[in-house]
JSON list of C-alpha atoms in Angstrom, two decimals:
[
{"chain": "A", "resi": 1, "resn": "MET", "atom": "CA", "xyz": [-84.13, -11.76, -26.86]},
{"chain": "A", "resi": 2, "resn": "PRO", "atom": "CA", "xyz": [-80.85, -10.59, -28.50]},
{"chain": "A", "resi": 3, "resn": "THR", "atom": "CA", "xyz": [-79.93, -6.91, -28.75]},
{"chain": "A", "resi": 4, "resn": "GLN", "atom": "CA", "xyz": [-81.57, -5.22, -31.62]},
{"chain": "A", "resi": 5, "resn": "GLU", "atom": "CA", "xyz": [-80.39, -2.05, -33.41]},
{"chain": "A", "resi": 6, "resn": "VAL", "atom": "CA", "xyz": [-83.12, 0.56, -33.24]},
{"chain": "A", "resi": 7, "resn": "SER", "atom": "CA", "xyz": [-84.08, 3.96, -34.58]},
{"chain": "A", "resi": 8, "resn": "ILE", "atom": "CA", "xyz": [-85.29, 6.42, -31.68]},
{"chain": "A", "resi": 9, "resn": "ILE", "atom": "CA", "xyz": [-87.01, 9.58, -32.02]},
{"chain": "A", "resi": 10, "resn": "VAL", "atom": "CA", "xyz": [-86.63, 11.43, -28.59]},
{"chain": "A", "resi": 11, "resn": "ARG", "atom": "CA", "xyz": [-88.91, 14.31, -27.89]},
{"chain": "A", "resi": 12, "resn": "GLY", "atom": "CA", "xyz": [-88.86, 16.32, -24.88]},
{"chain": "A", "resi": 13, "resn": "SER", "atom": "CA", "xyz": [-90.97, 19.31, -23.70]},
{"chain": "A", "resi": 14, "resn": "GLN", "atom": "CA", "xyz": [-90.46, 21.44, -20.67]},
{"chain": "A", "resi": 15, "resn": "LEU", "atom": "CA", "xyz": [-92.91, 24.07, -19.38]},
{"chain": "A", "resi": 16, "resn": "ASP", "atom": "CA", "xyz": [-91.21, 26.35, -16.86]},
{"chain": "A", "resi": 17, "resn": "GLU", "atom": "CA", "xyz": [-92.80, 27.99, -13.86]},
{"chain": "A", "resi": 18, "resn": "GLU", "atom": "CA", "xyz": [-93.26, 31.15, -15.82]},
{"chain": "A", "resi": 19, "resn": "GLY", "atom": "CA", "xyz": [-95.09, 29.29, -18.73]},
{"chain": "A", "resi": 20, "resn": "ARG", "atom": "CA", "xyz": [-92.26, 29.15, -21.23]},
{"chain": "A", "resi": 21, "resn": "GLU", "atom": "CA", "xyz": [-92.13, 25.89, -23.32]},
{"chain": "A", "resi": 22, "resn": "THR", "atom": "CA", "xyz": [-88.91, 24.44, -24.55]},
{"chain": "A", "resi": 23, "resn": "ILE", "atom": "CA", "xyz": [-89.26, 21.52, -27.06]},
{"chain": "A", "resi": 24, "resn": "THR", "atom": "CA", "xyz": [-86.30, 19.41, -28.12]},
{"chain": "A", "resi": 25, "resn": "GLU", "atom": "CA", "xyz": [-86.10, 16.53, -30.66]},
{"chain": "A", "resi": 26, "resn": "LEU", "atom": "CA", "xyz": [-83.51, 14.05, -31.41]},
{"chain": "A", "resi": 27, "resn": "ASN", "atom": "CA", "xyz": [-83.30, 11.32, -34.06]},
{"chain": "A", "resi": 28, "resn": "ILE", "atom": "CA", "xyz": [-80.66, 8.85, -33.29]},
{"chain": "A", "resi": 29, "resn": "GLN", "atom": "CA", "xyz": [-79.87, 5.11, -33.41]},
{"chain": "A", "resi": 30, "resn": "GLY", "atom": "CA", "xyz": [-79.48, 2.89, -30.18]},
{"chain": "A", "resi": 31, "resn": "GLN", "atom": "CA", "xyz": [-79.80, -0.55, -28.68]},
{"chain": "A", "resi": 32, "resn": "TYR", "atom": "CA", "xyz": [-82.77, -2.33, -27.32]},
{"chain": "A", "resi": 33, "resn": "PHE", "atom": "CA", "xyz": [-82.95, -5.60, -25.49]},
{"chain": "A", "resi": 34, "resn": "VAL", "atom": "CA", "xyz": [-85.11, -7.45, -22.78]},
{"chain": "A", "resi": 35, "resn": "GLN", "atom": "CA", "xyz": [-83.29, -9.08, -19.70]},
{"chain": "A", "resi": 36, "resn": "ASN", "atom": "CA", "xyz": [-84.83, -10.52, -16.59]},
{"chain": "A", "resi": 37, "resn": "GLY", "atom": "CA", "xyz": [-88.37, -9.12, -17.41]},
{"chain": "A", "resi": 38, "resn": "SER", "atom": "CA", "xyz": [-87.06, -5.58, -18.01]},
{"chain": "A", "resi": 39, "resn": "ARG", "atom": "CA", "xyz": [-86.68, -3.67, -21.35]},
{"chain": "A", "resi": 40, "resn": "TYR", "atom": "CA", "xyz": [-83.48, -1.75, -21.80]},
{"chain": "A", "resi": 41, "resn": "LEU", "atom": "CA", "xyz": [-83.05, 1.09, -24.30]},
{"chain": "A", "resi": 42, "resn": "LEU", "atom": "CA", "xyz": [-79.49, 2.45, -24.69]},
{"chain": "A", "resi": 43, "resn": "TYR", "atom": "CA", "xyz": [-78.43, 5.55, -26.84]},
{"chain": "A", "resi": 44, "resn": "GLU", "atom": "CA", "xyz": [-75.79, 8.32, -26.90]},
{"chain": "A", "resi": 45, "resn": "GLU", "atom": "CA", "xyz": [-77.23, 11.86, -26.57]},
{"chain": "A", "resi": 46, "resn": "PRO", "atom": "CA", "xyz": [-74.89, 14.52, -28.14]},
{"chain": "A", "resi": 47, "resn": "ASP", "atom": "CA", "xyz": [-74.44, 17.80, -25.92]},
{"chain": "A", "resi": 48, "resn": "PRO", "atom": "CA", "xyz": [-74.16, 20.75, -28.48]},
{"chain": "A", "resi": 49, "resn": "GLU", "atom": "CA", "xyz": [-72.87, 23.10, -25.59]},
{"chain": "A", "resi": 50, "resn": "THR", "atom": "CA", "xyz": [-69.82, 20.96, -24.53]},
{"chain": "A", "resi": 51, "resn": "GLY", "atom": "CA", "xyz": [-69.44, 18.91, -27.68]},
{"chain": "A", "resi": 52, "resn": "GLY", "atom": "CA", "xyz": [-69.51, 15.84, -25.48]},
{"chain": "A", "resi": 53, "resn": "SER", "atom": "CA", "xyz": [-72.09, 13.19, -25.36]},
{"chain": "A", "resi": 54, "resn": "THR", "atom": "CA", "xyz": [-74.23, 11.59, -22.63]},
{"chain": "A", "resi": 55, "resn": "ARG", "atom": "CA", "xyz": [-74.85, 7.82, -22.51]},
{"chain": "A", "resi": 56, "resn": "THR", "atom": "CA", "xyz": [-78.49, 7.31, -21.78]},
{"chain": "A", "resi": 57, "resn": "THR", "atom": "CA", "xyz": [-80.09, 4.04, -20.39]},
{"chain": "A", "resi": 58, "resn": "LEU", "atom": "CA", "xyz": [-83.71, 3.38, -19.89]},
{"chain": "A", "resi": 59, "resn": "LYS", "atom": "CA", "xyz": [-84.85, 0.39, -17.83]},
{"chain": "A", "resi": 60, "resn": "ILE", "atom": "CA", "xyz": [-88.59, -0.24, -18.15]},
{"chain": "A", "resi": 61, "resn": "LYS", "atom": "CA", "xyz": [-90.26, -2.79, -15.86]},
{"chain": "A", "resi": 62, "resn": "ASP", "atom": "CA", "xyz": [-93.80, -2.95, -15.02]},
{"chain": "A", "resi": 63, "resn": "ARG", "atom": "CA", "xyz": [-94.81, 0.28, -13.66]},
{"chain": "A", "resi": 64, "resn": "VAL", "atom": "CA", "xyz": [-91.41, 1.75, -12.97]},
{"chain": "A", "resi": 65, "resn": "THR", "atom": "CA", "xyz": [-89.01, 3.34, -15.42]},
{"chain": "A", "resi": 66, "resn": "GLU", "atom": "CA", "xyz": [-85.44, 4.28, -14.64]},
{"chain": "A", "resi": 67, "resn": "LEU", "atom": "CA", "xyz": [-83.45, 6.69, -16.63]},
{"chain": "A", "resi": 68, "resn": "THR", "atom": "CA", "xyz": [-79.69, 6.92, -16.10]},
{"chain": "A", "resi": 69, "resn": "ARG", "atom": "CA", "xyz": [-77.39, 9.41, -17.84]},
{"chain": "A", "resi": 70, "resn": "ARG", "atom": "CA", "xyz": [-73.69, 9.28, -17.73]},
{"chain": "A", "resi": 71, "resn": "GLY", "atom": "CA", "xyz": [-71.29, 11.67, -19.49]},
{"chain": "A", "resi": 72, "resn": "ALA", "atom": "CA", "xyz": [-71.68, 15.51, -20.03]},
{"chain": "A", "resi": 73, "resn": "VAL", "atom": "CA", "xyz": [-74.66, 15.17, -17.58]},
{"chain": "A", "resi": 74, "resn": "CYS", "atom": "CA", "xyz": [-75.06, 12.51, -14.85]},
{"chain": "A", "resi": 75, "resn": "SER", "atom": "CA", "xyz": [-78.21, 11.58, -13.27]},
{"chain": "A", "resi": 76, "resn": "ARG", "atom": "CA", "xyz": [-80.49, 8.60, -12.24]},
{"chain": "A", "resi": 77, "resn": "MET", "atom": "CA", "xyz": [-84.17, 9.29, -12.23]},
{"chain": "A", "resi": 78, "resn": "LEU", "atom": "CA", "xyz": [-86.76, 6.89, -11.21]},
{"chain": "A", "resi": 79, "resn": "PHE", "atom": "CA", "xyz": [-90.27, 7.30, -12.50]},
{"chain": "A", "resi": 80, "resn": "GLU", "atom": "CA", "xyz": [-93.22, 5.76, -10.74]},
{"chain": "A", "resi": 81, "resn": "VAL", "atom": "CA", "xyz": [-96.65, 7.11, -11.06]},
{"chain": "A", "resi": 82, "resn": "GLY", "atom": "CA", "xyz": [-97.78, 8.84, -7.87]},
{"chain": "A", "resi": 83, "resn": "LYS", "atom": "CA", "xyz": [-94.34, 8.79, -6.17]},
{"chain": "A", "resi": 84, "resn": "THR", "atom": "CA", "xyz": [-91.71, 11.48, -5.68]},
{"chain": "A", "resi": 85, "resn": "CYS", "atom": "CA", "xyz": [-88.23, 10.40, -6.13]},
{"chain": "A", "resi": 86, "resn": "ARG", "atom": "CA", "xyz": [-85.08, 12.35, -5.21]},
{"chain": "A", "resi": 87, "resn": "THR", "atom": "CA", "xyz": [-82.01, 12.56, -7.42]},
{"chain": "A", "resi": 88, "resn": "ASP", "atom": "CA", "xyz": [-78.78, 14.58, -7.92]},
{"chain": "A", "resi": 89, "resn": "TYR", "atom": "CA", "xyz": [-78.47, 16.10, -11.46]},
{"chain": "A", "resi": 90, "resn": "VAL", "atom": "CA", "xyz": [-74.67, 16.57, -12.01]},
{"chain": "A", "resi": 91, "resn": "THR", "atom": "CA", "xyz": [-73.60, 19.03, -14.82]},
{"chain": "A", "resi": 92, "resn": "PRO", "atom": "CA", "xyz": [-70.26, 20.62, -15.61]},
{"chain": "A", "resi": 93, "resn": "TYR", "atom": "CA", "xyz": [-71.53, 23.55, -13.53]},
{"chain": "A", "resi": 94, "resn": "GLY", "atom": "CA", "xyz": [-72.34, 21.68, -10.38]},
{"chain": "A", "resi": 95, "resn": "SER", "atom": "CA", "xyz": [-74.65, 19.29, -8.77]},
{"chain": "A", "resi": 96, "resn": "PHE", "atom": "CA", "xyz": [-78.32, 20.07, -8.19]},
{"chain": "A", "resi": 97, "resn": "PRO", "atom": "CA", "xyz": [-80.57, 18.03, -5.91]},
{"chain": "A", "resi": 98, "resn": "LEU", "atom": "CA", "xyz": [-84.12, 17.46, -7.58]},
{"chain": "A", "resi": 99, "resn": "GLU", "atom": "CA", "xyz": [-87.20, 15.69, -6.97]},
{"chain": "A", "resi": 100, "resn": "VAL", "atom": "CA", "xyz": [-89.07, 13.88, -9.88]},
{"chain": "A", "resi": 101, "resn": "CYS", "atom": "CA", "xyz": [-92.86, 13.64, -9.38]},
{"chain": "A", "resi": 102, "resn": "THR", "atom": "CA", "xyz": [-94.26, 11.21, -11.90]},
{"chain": "A", "resi": 103, "resn": "GLU", "atom": "CA", "xyz": [-97.83, 11.95, -13.21]},
{"chain": "A", "resi": 104, "resn": "ASP", "atom": "CA", "xyz": [-98.00, 9.25, -15.85]},
{"chain": "A", "resi": 105, "resn": "ILE", "atom": "CA", "xyz": [-96.16, 6.49, -17.83]},
{"chain": "A", "resi": 106, "resn": "ARG", "atom": "CA", "xyz": [-97.42, 5.05, -20.92]},
{"chain": "A", "resi": 107, "resn": "SER", "atom": "CA", "xyz": [-95.66, 2.34, -23.03]},
{"chain": "A", "resi": 108, "resn": "LEU", "atom": "CA", "xyz": [-96.67, 0.08, -25.81]},
{"chain": "A", "resi": 109, "resn": "TRP", "atom": "CA", "xyz": [-94.41, -2.53, -27.31]},
{"chain": "A", "resi": 110, "resn": "SER", "atom": "CA", "xyz": [-94.44, -4.84, -30.28]},
{"chain": "A", "resi": 111, "resn": "ASP", "atom": "CA", "xyz": [-91.90, -6.85, -32.28]},
{"chain": "A", "resi": 112, "resn": "ASP", "atom": "CA", "xyz": [-90.89, -3.96, -34.45]},
{"chain": "A", "resi": 113, "resn": "GLY", "atom": "CA", "xyz": [-90.70, -1.31, -31.93]},
{"chain": "A", "resi": 114, "resn": "GLY", "atom": "CA", "xyz": [-92.53, 0.64, -29.36]},
{"chain": "A", "resi": 115, "resn": "THR", "atom": "CA", "xyz": [-93.36, 3.95, -27.67]},
{"chain": "A", "resi": 116, "resn": "LEU", "atom": "CA", "xyz": [-92.61, 5.25, -24.19]},
{"chain": "A", "resi": 117, "resn": "GLN", "atom": "CA", "xyz": [-94.13, 8.42, -22.72]},
{"chain": "A", "resi": 118, "resn": "LEU", "atom": "CA", "xyz": [-93.25, 10.00, -19.23]},
{"chain": "A", "resi": 119, "resn": "THR", "atom": "CA", "xyz": [-95.09, 13.00, -17.79]},
{"chain": "A", "resi": 120, "resn": "TYR", "atom": "CA", "xyz": [-93.55, 14.48, -14.67]},
{"chain": "A", "resi": 121, "resn": "ARG", "atom": "CA", "xyz": [-92.74, 17.62, -12.63]},
{"chain": "A", "resi": 122, "resn": "LEU", "atom": "CA", "xyz": [-89.30, 18.57, -11.51]},
{"chain": "A", "resi": 123, "resn": "LEU", "atom": "CA", "xyz": [-88.93, 20.48, -8.23]},
{"chain": "A", "resi": 124, "resn": "ALA", "atom": "CA", "xyz": [-86.02, 21.89, -6.30]},
{"chain": "A", "resi": 125, "resn": "GLU", "atom": "CA", "xyz": [-86.40, 22.56, -2.59]},
{"chain": "A", "resi": 126, "resn": "ASN", "atom": "CA", "xyz": [-90.13, 22.07, -2.97]},
{"chain": "A", "resi": 127, "resn": "ARG", "atom": "CA", "xyz": [-90.41, 24.54, -5.77]},
{"chain": "A", "resi": 128, "resn": "LEU", "atom": "CA", "xyz": [-91.64, 23.74, -9.14]},
{"chain": "A", "resi": 129, "resn": "LEU", "atom": "CA", "xyz": [-89.06, 24.01, -11.85]},
{"chain": "A", "resi": 130, "resn": "SER", "atom": "CA", "xyz": [-90.90, 22.53, -14.80]},
{"chain": "A", "resi": 131, "resn": "ARG", "atom": "CA", "xyz": [-93.60, 20.34, -16.06]},
{"chain": "A", "resi": 132, "resn": "ASN", "atom": "CA", "xyz": [-92.08, 17.77, -18.48]},
{"chain": "A", "resi": 133, "resn": "ARG", "atom": "CA", "xyz": [-92.98, 15.20, -21.14]},
{"chain": "A", "resi": 134, "resn": "LEU", "atom": "CA", "xyz": [-90.49, 12.85, -22.55]},
{"chain": "A", "resi": 135, "resn": "SER", "atom": "CA", "xyz": [-91.75, 10.80, -25.67]},
{"chain": "A", "resi": 136, "resn": "LEU", "atom": "CA", "xyz": [-89.74, 8.09, -27.30]},
{"chain": "A", "resi": 137, "resn": "LYS", "atom": "CA", "xyz": [-90.74, 6.15, -30.57]},
{"chain": "A", "resi": 138, "resn": "ILE", "atom": "CA", "xyz": [-88.57, 3.17, -31.21]},
{"chain": "A", "resi": 139, "resn": "ARG", "atom": "CA", "xyz": [-88.39, 1.21, -34.43]},
{"chain": "A", "resi": 140, "resn": "ASN", "atom": "CA", "xyz": [-86.35, -1.99, -35.06]},
{"chain": "A", "resi": 141, "resn": "LEU", "atom": "CA", "xyz": [-84.01, -1.22, -38.01]},
{"chain": "A", "resi": 142, "resn": "SER", "atom": "CA", "xyz": [-84.13, -4.92, -39.16]},
{"chain": "A", "resi": 143, "resn": "GLU", "atom": "CA", "xyz": [-87.75, -4.68, -39.85]},
{"chain": "A", "resi": 144, "resn": "LYS", "atom": "CA", "xyz": [-88.88, -3.68, -43.36]},
{"chain": "A", "resi": 145, "resn": "VAL", "atom": "CA", "xyz": [-90.79, -0.49, -43.63]}
]
């Protein structure tokens, strides 16, 4: 399958250990393709604090999703239900070791787009930082609405 230009709605919610929820939503364009049995989604995420951007790549295969960010923020997170994966979250302010505990992964794909939802917890030094949900809605731009 060739690379497709897609419209992506990225919605994230974080519930911190004190019960405060932060919701972010981003409407952007990106690329989508399938290679060697994996689905790939690539997009640039602007960083309003630094004025830079972060290149985000999602690799979705079977029951594992890998999210890689490079730019203003750098990280590589593996999501696999029931597993805890360690990662370093690198920001302009320093590097922070984190643990990603995946609770749920849901995805649904068709010829004209798809959805991906990740539910996970972030921990630092065995302390809960936040409960998170990342939802993406992907629509092929070449499809008629």
